[in-house]
Tab-separated table of C-alpha atoms in Angstrom:
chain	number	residue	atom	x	y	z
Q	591	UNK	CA	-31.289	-17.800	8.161
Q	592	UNK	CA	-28.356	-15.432	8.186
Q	593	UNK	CA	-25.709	-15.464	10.800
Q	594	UNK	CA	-26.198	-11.970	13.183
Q	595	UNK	CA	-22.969	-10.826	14.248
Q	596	UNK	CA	-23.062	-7.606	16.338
Q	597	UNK	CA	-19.780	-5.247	16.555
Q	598	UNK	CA	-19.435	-2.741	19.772
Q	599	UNK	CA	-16.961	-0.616	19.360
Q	600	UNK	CA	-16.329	2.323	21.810
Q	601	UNK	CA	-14.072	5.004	20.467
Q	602	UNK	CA	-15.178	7.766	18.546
Q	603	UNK	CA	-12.168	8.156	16.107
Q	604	UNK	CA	-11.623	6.060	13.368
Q	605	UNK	CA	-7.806	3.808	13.809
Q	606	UNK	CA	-6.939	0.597	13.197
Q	607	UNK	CA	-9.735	-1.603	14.516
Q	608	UNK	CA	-12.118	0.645	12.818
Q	609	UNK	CA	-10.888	-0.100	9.766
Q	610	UNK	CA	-10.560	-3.639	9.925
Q	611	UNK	CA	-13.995	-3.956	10.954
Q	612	UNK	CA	-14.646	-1.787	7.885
Q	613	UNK	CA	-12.578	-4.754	5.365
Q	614	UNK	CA	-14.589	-7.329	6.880
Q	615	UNK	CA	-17.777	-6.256	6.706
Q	616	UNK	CA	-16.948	-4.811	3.003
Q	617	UNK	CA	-15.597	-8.189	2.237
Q	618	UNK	CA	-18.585	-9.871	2.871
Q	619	UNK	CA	-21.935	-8.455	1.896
Q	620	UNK	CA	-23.902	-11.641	1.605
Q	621	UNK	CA	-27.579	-13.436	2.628
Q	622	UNK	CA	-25.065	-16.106	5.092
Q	623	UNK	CA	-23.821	-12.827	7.365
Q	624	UNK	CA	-26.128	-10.124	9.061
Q	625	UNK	CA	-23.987	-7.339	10.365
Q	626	UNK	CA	-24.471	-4.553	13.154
Q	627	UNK	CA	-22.552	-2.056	14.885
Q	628	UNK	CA	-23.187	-0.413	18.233
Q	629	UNK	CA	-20.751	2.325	18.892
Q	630	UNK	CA	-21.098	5.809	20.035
Q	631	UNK	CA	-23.031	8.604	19.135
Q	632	UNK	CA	-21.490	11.120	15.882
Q	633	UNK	CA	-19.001	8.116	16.153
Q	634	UNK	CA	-16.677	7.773	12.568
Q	635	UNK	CA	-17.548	4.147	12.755
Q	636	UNK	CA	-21.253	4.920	12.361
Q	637	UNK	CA	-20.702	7.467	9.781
Q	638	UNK	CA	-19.006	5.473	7.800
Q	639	UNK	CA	-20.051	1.833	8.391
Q	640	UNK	CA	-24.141	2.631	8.570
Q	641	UNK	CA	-23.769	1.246	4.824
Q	642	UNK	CA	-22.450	-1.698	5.562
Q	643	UNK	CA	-24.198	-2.548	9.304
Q	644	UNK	CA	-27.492	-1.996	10.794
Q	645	UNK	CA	-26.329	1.046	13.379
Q	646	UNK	CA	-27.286	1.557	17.080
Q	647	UNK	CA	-25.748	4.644	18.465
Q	648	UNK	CA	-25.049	4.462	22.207
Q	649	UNK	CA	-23.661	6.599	24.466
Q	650	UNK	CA	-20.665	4.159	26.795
Q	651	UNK	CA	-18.385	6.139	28.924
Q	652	UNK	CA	-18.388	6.252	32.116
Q	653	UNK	CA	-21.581	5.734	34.202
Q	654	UNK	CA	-23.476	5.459	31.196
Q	655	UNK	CA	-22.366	1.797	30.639
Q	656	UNK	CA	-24.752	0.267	32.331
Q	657	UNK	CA	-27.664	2.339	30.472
Q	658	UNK	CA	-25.637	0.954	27.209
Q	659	UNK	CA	-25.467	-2.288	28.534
Q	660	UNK	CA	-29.645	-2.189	28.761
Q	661	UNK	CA	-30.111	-0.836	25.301
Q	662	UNK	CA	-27.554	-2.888	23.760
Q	663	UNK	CA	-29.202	-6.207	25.146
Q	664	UNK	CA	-32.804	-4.671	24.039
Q	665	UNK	CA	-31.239	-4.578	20.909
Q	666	UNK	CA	-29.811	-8.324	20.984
Q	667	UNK	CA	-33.131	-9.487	21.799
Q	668	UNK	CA	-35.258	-7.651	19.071
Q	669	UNK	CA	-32.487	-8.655	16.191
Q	670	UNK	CA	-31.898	-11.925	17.151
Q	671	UNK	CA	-28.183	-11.236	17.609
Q	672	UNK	CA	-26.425	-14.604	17.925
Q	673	UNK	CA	-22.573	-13.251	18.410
Q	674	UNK	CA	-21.143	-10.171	19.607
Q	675	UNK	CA	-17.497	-9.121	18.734
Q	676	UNK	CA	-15.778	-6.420	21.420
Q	677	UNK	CA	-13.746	-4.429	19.199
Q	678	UNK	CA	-11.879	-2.409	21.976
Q	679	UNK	CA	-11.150	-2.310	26.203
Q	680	UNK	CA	-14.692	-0.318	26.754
Q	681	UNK	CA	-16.390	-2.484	24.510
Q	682	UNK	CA	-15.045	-5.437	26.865
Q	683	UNK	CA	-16.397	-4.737	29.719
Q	684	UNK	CA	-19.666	-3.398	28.189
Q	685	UNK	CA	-20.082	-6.854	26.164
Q	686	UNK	CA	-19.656	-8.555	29.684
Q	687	UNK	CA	-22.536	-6.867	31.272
Q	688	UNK	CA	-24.497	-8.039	27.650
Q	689	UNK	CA	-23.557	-11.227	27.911
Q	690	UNK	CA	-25.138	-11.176	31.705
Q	691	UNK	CA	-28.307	-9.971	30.478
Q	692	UNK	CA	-27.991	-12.060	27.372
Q	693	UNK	CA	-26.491	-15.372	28.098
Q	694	UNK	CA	-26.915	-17.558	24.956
Q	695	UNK	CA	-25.297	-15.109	22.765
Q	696	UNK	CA	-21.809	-15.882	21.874
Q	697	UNK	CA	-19.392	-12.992	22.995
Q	698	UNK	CA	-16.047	-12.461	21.255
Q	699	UNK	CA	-13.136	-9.926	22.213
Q	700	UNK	CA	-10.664	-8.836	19.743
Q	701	UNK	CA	-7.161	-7.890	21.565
Q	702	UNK	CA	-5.118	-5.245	19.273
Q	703	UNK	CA	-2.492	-4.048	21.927
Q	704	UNK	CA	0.618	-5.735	22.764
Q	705	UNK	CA	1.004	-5.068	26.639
Q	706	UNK	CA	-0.383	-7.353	29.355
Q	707	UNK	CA	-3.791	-6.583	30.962
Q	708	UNK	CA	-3.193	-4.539	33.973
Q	709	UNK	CA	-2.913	-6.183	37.755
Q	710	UNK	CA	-5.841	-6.590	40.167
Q	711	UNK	CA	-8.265	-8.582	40.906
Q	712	UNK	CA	-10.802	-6.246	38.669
Q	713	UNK	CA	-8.843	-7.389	35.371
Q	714	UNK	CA	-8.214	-10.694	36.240
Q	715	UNK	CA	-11.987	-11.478	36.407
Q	716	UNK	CA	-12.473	-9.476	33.479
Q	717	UNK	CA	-9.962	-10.975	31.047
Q	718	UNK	CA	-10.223	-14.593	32.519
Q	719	UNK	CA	-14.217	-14.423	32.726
Q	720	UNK	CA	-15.710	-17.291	31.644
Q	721	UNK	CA	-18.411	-15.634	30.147
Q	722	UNK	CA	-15.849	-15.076	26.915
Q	723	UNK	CA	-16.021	-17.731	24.645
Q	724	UNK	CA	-13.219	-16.477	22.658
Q	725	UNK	CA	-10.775	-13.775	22.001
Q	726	UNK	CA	-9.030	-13.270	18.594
Q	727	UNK	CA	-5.439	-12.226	18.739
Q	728	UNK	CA	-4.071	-10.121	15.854
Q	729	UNK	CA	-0.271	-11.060	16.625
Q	730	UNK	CA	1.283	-14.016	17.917
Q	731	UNK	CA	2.712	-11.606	20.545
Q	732	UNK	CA	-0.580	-10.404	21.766
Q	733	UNK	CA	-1.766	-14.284	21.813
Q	734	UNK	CA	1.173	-15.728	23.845
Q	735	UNK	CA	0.638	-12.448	26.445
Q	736	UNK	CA	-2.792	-13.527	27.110
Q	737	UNK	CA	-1.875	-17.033	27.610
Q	738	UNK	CA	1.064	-16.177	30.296
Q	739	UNK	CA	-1.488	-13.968	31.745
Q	740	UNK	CA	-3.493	-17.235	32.515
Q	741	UNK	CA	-6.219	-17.511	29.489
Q	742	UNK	CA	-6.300	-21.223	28.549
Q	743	UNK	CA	-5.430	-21.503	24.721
Q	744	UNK	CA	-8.554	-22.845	23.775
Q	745	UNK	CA	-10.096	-19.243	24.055
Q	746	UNK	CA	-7.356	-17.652	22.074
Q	747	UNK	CA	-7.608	-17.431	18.143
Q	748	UNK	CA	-4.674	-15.798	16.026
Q	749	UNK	CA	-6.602	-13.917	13.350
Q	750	UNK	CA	-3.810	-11.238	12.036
Q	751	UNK	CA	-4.780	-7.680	10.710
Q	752	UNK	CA	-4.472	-7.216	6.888
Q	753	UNK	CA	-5.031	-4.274	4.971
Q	754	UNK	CA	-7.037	-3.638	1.551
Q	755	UNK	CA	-4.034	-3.070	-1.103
Q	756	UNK	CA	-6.100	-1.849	-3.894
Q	757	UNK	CA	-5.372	1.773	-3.095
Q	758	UNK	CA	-1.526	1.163	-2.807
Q	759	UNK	CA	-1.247	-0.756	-6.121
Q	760	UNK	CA	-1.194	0.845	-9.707
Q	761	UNK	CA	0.160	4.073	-8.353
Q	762	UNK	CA	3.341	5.353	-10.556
Q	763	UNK	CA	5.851	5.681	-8.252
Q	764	UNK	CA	8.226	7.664	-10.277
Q	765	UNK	CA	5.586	10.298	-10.949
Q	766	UNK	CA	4.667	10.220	-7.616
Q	767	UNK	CA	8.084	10.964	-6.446
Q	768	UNK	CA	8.458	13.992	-8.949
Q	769	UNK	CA	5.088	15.654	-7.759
Q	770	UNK	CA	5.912	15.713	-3.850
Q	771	UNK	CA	9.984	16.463	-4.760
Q	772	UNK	CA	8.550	19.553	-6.730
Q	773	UNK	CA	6.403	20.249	-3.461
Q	774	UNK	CA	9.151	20.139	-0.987
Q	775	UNK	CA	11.571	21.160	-4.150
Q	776	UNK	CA	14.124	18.561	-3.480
Q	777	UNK	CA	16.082	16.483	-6.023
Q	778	UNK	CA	14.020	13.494	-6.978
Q	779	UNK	CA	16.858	11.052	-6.524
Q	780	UNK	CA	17.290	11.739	-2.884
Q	781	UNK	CA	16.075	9.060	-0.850
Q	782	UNK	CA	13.177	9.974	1.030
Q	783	UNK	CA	12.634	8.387	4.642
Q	784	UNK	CA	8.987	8.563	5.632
Q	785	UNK	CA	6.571	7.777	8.568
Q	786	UNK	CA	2.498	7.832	8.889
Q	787	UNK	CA	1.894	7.924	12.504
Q	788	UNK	CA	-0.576	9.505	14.763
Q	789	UNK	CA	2.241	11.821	17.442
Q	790	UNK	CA	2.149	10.231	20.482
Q	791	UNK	CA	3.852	8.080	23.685
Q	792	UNK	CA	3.283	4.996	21.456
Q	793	UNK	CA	4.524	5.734	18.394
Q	794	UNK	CA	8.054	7.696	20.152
Q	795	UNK	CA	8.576	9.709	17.321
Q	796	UNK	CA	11.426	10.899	19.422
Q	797	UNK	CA	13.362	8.076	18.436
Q	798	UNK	CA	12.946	8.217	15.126
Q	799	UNK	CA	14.005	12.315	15.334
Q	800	UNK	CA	17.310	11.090	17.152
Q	801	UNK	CA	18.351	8.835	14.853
Q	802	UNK	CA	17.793	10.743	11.665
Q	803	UNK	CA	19.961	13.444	13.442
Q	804	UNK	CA	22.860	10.789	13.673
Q	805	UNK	CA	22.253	9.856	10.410
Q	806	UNK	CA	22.831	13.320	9.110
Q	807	UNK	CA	25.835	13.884	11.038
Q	808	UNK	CA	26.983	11.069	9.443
Q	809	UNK	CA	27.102	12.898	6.379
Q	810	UNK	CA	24.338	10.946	4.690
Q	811	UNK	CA	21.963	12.248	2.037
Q	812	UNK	CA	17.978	12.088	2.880
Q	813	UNK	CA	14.661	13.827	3.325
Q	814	UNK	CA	12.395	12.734	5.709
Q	815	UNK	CA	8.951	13.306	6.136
Q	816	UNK	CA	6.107	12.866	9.244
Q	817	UNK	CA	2.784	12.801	8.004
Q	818	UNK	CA	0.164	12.958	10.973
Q	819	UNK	CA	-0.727	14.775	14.077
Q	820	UNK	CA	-1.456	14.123	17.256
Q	821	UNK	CA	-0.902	15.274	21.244
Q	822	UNK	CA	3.297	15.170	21.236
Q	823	UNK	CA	3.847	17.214	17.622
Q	824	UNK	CA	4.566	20.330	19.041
Q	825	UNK	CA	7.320	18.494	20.999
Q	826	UNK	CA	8.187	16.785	18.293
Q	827	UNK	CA	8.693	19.517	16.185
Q	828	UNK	CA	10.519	21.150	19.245
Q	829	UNK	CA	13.331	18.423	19.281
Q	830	UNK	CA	13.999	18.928	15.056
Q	831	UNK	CA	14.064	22.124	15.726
Q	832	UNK	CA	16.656	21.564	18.537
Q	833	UNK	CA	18.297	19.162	16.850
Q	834	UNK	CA	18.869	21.454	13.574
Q	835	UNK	CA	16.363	19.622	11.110
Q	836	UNK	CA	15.681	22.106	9.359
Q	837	UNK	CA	13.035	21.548	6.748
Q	838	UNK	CA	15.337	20.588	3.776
Q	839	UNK	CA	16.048	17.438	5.772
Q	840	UNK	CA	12.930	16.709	7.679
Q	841	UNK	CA	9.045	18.081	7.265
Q	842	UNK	CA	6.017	17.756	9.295
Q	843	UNK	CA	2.933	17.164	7.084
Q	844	UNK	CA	-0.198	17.191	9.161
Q	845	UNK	CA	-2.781	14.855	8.257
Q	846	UNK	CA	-2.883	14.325	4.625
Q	847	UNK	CA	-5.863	12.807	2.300
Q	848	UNK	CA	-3.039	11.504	-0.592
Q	849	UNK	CA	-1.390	8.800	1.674
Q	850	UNK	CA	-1.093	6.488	-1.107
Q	851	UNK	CA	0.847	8.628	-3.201
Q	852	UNK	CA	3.139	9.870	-0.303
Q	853	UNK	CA	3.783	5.802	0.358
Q	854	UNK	CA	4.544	5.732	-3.455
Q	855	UNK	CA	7.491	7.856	-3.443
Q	856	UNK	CA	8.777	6.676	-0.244
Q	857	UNK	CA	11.974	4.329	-0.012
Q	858	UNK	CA	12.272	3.855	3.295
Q	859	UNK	CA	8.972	3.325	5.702
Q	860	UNK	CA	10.573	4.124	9.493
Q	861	UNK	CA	8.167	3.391	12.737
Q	862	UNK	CA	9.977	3.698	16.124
Q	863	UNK	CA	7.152	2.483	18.086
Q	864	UNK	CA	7.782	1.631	21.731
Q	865	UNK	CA	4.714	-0.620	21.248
Q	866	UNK	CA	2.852	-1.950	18.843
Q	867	UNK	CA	0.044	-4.789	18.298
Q	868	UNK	CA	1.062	-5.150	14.820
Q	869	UNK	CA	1.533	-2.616	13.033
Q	870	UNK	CA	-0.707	-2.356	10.109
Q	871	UNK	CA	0.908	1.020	8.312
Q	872	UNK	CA	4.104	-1.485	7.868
Q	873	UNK	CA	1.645	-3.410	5.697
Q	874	UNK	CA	0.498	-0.060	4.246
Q	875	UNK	CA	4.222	0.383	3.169
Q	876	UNK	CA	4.469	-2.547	1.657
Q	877	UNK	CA	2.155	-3.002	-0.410
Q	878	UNK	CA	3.156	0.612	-1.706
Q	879	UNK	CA	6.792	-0.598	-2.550
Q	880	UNK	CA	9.335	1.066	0.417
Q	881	UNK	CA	11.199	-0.942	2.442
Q	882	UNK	CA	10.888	-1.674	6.199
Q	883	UNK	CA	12.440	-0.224	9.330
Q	884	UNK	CA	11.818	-0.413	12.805
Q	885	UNK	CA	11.352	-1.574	15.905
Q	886	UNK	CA	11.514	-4.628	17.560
Q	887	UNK	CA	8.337	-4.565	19.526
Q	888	UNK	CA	4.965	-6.142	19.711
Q	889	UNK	CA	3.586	-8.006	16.784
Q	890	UNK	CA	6.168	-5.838	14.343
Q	891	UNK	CA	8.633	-8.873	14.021
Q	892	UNK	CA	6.065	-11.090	12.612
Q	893	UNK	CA	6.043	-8.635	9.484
Q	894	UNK	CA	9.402	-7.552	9.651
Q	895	UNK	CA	12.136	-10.738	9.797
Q	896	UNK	CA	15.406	-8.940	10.979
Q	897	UNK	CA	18.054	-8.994	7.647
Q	898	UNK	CA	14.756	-10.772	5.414
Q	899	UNK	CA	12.150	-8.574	5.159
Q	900	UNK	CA	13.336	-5.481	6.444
Q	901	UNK	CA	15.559	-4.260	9.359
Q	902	UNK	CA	14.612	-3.831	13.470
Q	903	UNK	CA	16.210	-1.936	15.947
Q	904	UNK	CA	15.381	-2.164	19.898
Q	905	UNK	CA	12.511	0.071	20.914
Q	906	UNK	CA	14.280	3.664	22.228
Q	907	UNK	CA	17.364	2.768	20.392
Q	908	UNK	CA	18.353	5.771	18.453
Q	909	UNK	CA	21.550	4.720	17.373
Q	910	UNK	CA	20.773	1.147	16.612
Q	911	UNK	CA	17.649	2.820	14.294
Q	912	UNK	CA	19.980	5.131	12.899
Q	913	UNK	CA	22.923	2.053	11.902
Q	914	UNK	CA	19.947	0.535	10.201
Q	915	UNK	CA	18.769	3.649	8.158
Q	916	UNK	CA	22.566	4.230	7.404
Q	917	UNK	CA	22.840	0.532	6.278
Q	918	UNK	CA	19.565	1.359	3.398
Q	919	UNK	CA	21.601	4.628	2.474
Q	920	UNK	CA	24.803	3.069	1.785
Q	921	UNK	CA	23.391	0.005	0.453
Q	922	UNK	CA	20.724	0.188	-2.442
Q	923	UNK	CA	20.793	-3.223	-3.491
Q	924	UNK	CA	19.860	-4.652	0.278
Q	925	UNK	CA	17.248	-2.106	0.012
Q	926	UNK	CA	15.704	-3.702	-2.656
Q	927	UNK	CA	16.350	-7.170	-1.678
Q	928	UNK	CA	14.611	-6.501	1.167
Q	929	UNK	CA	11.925	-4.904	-0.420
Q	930	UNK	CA	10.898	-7.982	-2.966
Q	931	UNK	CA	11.362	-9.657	0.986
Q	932	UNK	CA	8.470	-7.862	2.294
Q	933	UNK	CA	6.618	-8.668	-0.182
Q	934	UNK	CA	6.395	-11.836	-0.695
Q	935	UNK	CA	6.223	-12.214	2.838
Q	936	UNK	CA	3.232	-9.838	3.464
Q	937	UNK	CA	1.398	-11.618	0.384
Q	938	UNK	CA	1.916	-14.944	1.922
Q	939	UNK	CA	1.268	-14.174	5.691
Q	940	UNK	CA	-1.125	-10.963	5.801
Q	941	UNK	CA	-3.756	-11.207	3.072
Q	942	UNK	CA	-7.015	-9.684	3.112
Q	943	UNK	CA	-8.888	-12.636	2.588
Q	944	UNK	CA	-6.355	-15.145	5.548
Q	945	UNK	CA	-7.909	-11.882	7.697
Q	946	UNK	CA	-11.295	-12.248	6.666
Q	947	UNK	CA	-11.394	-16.089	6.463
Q	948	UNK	CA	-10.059	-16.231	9.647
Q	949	UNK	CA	-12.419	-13.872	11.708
Q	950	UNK	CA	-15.692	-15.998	10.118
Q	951	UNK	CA	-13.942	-19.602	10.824
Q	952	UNK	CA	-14.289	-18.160	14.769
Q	953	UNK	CA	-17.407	-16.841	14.180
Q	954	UNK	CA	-18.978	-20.115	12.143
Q	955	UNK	CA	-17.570	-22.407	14.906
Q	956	UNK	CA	-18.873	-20.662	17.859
Q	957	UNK	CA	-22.501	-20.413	16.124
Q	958	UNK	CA	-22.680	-24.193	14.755
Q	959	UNK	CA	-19.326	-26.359	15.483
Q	960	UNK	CA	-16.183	-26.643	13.508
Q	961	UNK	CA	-17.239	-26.916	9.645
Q	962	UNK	CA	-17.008	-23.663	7.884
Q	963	UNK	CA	-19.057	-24.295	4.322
Q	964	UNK	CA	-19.377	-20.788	3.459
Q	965	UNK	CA	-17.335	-18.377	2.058
């Protein structure tokens, strides 16, 4: 008999921890796993996982939780669902009022942000319940948070994200430069300083404006790119513009379908987030040859060792970000040192397979004790 795992996942837009539910179930596709998905209604995550899952499509915000909660433990019941991983904050508190309904299934959170739950009473019985039997971390930041916020270690798991390579790999990079240098008809030896980002609070694009101002002041070659969009781009583009960035030294994309070959002709990967669970576009950037910097928040210094792998800055620091774009522009070989840094570092710490091996070892010793036979 198969393992039966469901996922809930609330949001409708497809991020980070949609896609790494996507590599795992994609990774395995086998008789020993049975996967499902609840999530909501004209949801990305059921348009694009029904493949991989057996789909229930439930409506969860607001009030209509506890009408999920009902149809979600109908569900549990009728499949014989033995585990059920919260992807997200909703899909905590809606797994909780499963698990009531439910109580011999197994109920897993996964924890992708890097701040501490908020005060009250109301989170502190929610994220020290006891009806969680475990939550999987995807930083050693986000795991030592939920310790000092008083969950006992034995219900933490470090399971970090990972990212597919194949599309990053096998990409000529020189060609790739040429095509998008004849697009923004720049010289294809300038260095070009790029960031994929969704616009908003989190990712402070501000800072990352700021300090490619000082770096052009500082009479340093460049052309940067955002790629992305999001709530804060017109004020985003309002602060270039302010700032005198014109378009020969900085460009806002929009959302574009040929990431991989924008990463390809990238040296320089910048992300000025102000937080940050881990950080998975850094592995993105790897994996398509640039080299790494930003800042020093969340679970970003477990990918980037300061001087080793890449180069961090304080979050909000303009200036310090700006020193350590100036040090890559004055110094090619420590950009490529760093580079072959990242690397071998991402290969050795952040595989697809640690990811994927890690998320079923939780699973398998929830469902029948320690030993983990399959693979």
């Amino acid at each position: 008999m198969p393992f039966k795992v469901l996922h809930i996942d609330s949001e409708s837009t497809w991020r980070g921890g949609e896609n790494q539910i996507r590599l795992l179930l994609q990774s395995v596709q086998n008789e020993t796993w049975q996967w499902h998905l609840a999530a909501p209604p004209g949801s990305e995550a059921i348009a694009r996982l029904s493949h991989l899952a057996q789909t229930l499509a439930v409506p969860m915000r607001g009030a209509r939780i506890l009408t999920a909660a009902f149809a979600v433990a109908r569900y549990v019941r009728q499949h014989g669902i033995q585990l059920i991983d919260c992807q997200s904050g909703r899909a905590h508190n809606l797994g909780l009022f499963v698990k009531k309904l439910c109580p011999d299934v197994k109920l897993v959170v996964h924890r992708r942000v890097d701040y501490p739950p908020a005060p009250g009473s109301w989170h502190r019985r929610k994220y020290l319940h006891p009806s969680i039997d475990r939550y999987i971390c995807i930083s050693s930041a986000i795991q030592r948070i939920l310790a000092e916020f008083g969950v006992p270690g034995t219900r933490l798991a470090l399971v970090r994200s990972a990212v597919d390579a194949g599309p990053f790999q096998g990409i000529d990079r020189r060609e790739a430069r040429r095509f998008l240098a004849a697009e923004w008809q720049i010289p294809p030896e300038k260095t070009i300083i790029g960031n994929l980002a969704y616009i908003t609070e989190q990712k402070d694009h501000a800072t990352l404006i700021r300090a490619l101002a000082v770096v052009r002041d500082r009479g340093l070659p460049f052309f940067a790119y955002i790629a992305g969009d999001g709530a804060l781009r017109s004020a985003a583009e309002a602060l270039a513009l302010e700032l005198g960035l014109g378009q020969d030294r900085l460009r806002f994309l929009g959302v574009r379908q040929d990431v991989a070959q924008l990463l390809a002709a990238t040296d320089i990967f910048a992300l000025s987030s102000q937080d940050e669970g881990l950080g998975t576009s850094l592995l993105d950037a790897v994996h398509s040859g640039c080299t790494l910097v930003a800042t020093a928040v969340g679970g970003i210094p477990e990918i980037i060792l300061h001087n080793q792998t890449g180069l961090l800055a304080p979050a909000k620091d303009f200036q310090k970000f700006a020193d350590n774009l100036e040090r890559l522009l004055r110094d090619p070989p420590l950009l490529e040192t760093l580079r072959q840094g990242a690397t071998a570092h991402v290969a050795r710490e952040f595989s697809l397979q640690s990811m994927v091996q890690g998320n079923l070892r939780v699973y398998q010793e929830l469902l029948s004790g320690p030993s983990f036979p399959h693979k």
